[in-house]
One Martini backbone bead per residue (centre of mass of N, CA, C, O) as a GRO file, in nm:
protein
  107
    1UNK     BB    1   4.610   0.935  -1.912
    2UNK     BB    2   4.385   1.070  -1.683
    3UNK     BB    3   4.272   1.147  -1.398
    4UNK     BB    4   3.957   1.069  -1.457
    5UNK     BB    5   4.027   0.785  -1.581
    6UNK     BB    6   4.167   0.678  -1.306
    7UNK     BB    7   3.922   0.734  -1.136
    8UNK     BB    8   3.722   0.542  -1.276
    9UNK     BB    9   3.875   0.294  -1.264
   10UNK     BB   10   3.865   0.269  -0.961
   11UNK     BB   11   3.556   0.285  -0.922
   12UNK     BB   12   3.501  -0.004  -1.072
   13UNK     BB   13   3.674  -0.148  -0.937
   14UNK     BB   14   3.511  -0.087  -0.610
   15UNK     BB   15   3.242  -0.185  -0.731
   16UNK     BB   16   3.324  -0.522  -0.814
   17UNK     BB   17   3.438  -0.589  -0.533
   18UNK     BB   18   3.141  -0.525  -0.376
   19UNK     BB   19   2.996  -0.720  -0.564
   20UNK     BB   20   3.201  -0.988  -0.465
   21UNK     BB   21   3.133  -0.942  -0.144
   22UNK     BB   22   2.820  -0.961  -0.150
   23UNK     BB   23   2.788  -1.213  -0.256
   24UNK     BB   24   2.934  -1.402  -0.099
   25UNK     BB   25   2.786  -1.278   0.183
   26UNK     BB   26   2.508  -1.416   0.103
   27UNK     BB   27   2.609  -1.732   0.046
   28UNK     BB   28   2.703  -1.744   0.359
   29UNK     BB   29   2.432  -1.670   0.501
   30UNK     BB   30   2.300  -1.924   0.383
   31UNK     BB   31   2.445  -2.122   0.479
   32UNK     BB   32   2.397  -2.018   0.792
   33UNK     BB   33   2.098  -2.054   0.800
   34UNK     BB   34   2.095  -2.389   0.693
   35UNK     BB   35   2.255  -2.475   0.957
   36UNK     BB   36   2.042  -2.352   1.163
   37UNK     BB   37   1.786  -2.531   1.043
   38UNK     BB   38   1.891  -2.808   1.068
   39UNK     BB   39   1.962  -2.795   1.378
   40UNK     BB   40   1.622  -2.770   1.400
   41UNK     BB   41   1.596  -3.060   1.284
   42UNK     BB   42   1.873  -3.252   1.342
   43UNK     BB   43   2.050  -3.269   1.157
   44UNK     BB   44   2.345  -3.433   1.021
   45UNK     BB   45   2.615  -3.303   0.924
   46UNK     BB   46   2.607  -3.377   0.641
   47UNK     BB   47   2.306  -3.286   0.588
   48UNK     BB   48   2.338  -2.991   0.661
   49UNK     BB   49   2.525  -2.954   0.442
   50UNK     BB   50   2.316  -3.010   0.176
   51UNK     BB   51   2.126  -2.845   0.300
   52UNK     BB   52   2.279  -2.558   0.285
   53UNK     BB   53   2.320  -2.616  -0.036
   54UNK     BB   54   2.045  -2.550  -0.088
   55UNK     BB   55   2.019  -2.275   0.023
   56UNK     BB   56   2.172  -2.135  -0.152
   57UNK     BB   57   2.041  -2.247  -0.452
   58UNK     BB   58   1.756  -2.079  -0.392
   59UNK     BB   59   1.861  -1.825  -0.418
   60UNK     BB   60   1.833  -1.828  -0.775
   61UNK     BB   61   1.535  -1.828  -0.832
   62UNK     BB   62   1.505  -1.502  -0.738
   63UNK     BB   63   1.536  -1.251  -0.666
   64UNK     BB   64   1.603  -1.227  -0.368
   65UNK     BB   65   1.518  -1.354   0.004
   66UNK     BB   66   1.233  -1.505  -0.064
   67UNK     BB   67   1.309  -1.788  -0.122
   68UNK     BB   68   1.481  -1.840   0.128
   69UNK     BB   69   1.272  -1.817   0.351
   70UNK     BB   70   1.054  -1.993   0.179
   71UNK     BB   71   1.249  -2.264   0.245
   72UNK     BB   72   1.262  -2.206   0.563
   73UNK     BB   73   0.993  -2.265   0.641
   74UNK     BB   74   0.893  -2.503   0.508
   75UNK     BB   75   1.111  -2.698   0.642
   76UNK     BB   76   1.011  -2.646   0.951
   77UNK     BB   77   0.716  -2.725   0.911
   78UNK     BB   78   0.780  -2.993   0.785
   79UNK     BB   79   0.934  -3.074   1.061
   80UNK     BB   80   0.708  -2.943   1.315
   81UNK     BB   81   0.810  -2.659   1.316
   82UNK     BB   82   0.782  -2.334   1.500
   83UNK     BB   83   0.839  -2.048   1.329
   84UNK     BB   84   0.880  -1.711   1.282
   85UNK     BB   85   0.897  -1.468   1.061
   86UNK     BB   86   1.102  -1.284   1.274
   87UNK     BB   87   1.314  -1.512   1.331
   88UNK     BB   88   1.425  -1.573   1.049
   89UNK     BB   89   1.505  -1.260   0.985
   90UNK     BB   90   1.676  -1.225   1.190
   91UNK     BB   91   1.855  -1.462   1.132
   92UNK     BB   92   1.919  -1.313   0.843
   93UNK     BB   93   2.047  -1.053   0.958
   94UNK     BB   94   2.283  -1.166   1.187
   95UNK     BB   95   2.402  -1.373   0.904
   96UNK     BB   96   2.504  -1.090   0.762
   97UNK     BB   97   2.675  -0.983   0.930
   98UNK     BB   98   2.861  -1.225   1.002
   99UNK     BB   99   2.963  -1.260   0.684
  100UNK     BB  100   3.095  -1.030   0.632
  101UNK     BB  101   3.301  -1.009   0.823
  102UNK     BB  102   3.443  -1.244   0.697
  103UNK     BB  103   3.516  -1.173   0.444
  104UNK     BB  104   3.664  -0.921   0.538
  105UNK     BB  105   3.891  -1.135   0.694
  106UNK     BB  106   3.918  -1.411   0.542
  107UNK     BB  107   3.728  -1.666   0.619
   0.00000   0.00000   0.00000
């Protein structure tokens, strides 16, 4: 093998666990955000946890976050809750960042 195979097969590698690293820290975002919704709905703890992993599956209805979103929305308007989508958004970010961390440390 080449150096040049060498060095693409590593390049694939760290592209593949990049790329695994990233579902990862994306499905603990949305359990995380679904916590923090759960949490402003009064949901008690197991209900909170089917919560967030209903959203978690929500990610999967179509490409991008905007599923998730539109389910943490919706799901607040129909608790009686106003939350702007600003404040969902930031939250979105905010638990973005918050999950990367831990992929990245092992929690």
């Amino acid at each position: 093998m080449t150096t040049f195979d060498d060095r693409e097969k590593g390049f694939e590698s760290k592209f593949a666990l990049d790329q695994e690293q990233e579902f990862k820290a994306i499905a603990r975002r949305n359990k995380l955000l679904g916590l923090w919704a759960a949490e402003k709905m009064g949901l008690s703890a197991d209900t909170a946890d089917q919560y967030a992993g209903a959203v978690v599956r929500a990610d999967f209805e179509q490409p991008g976050e905007e599923d998730v979103y539109r389910k943490i929305a919706q799901d607040l308007e129909g608790a009686g809750l106003i939350v702007s989508e600003g404040e969902i958004r930031r939250k979105m970010d905010e638990l973005s960042s918050v999950a990367r961390e831990q992929i990245r440390s092992g929690e």
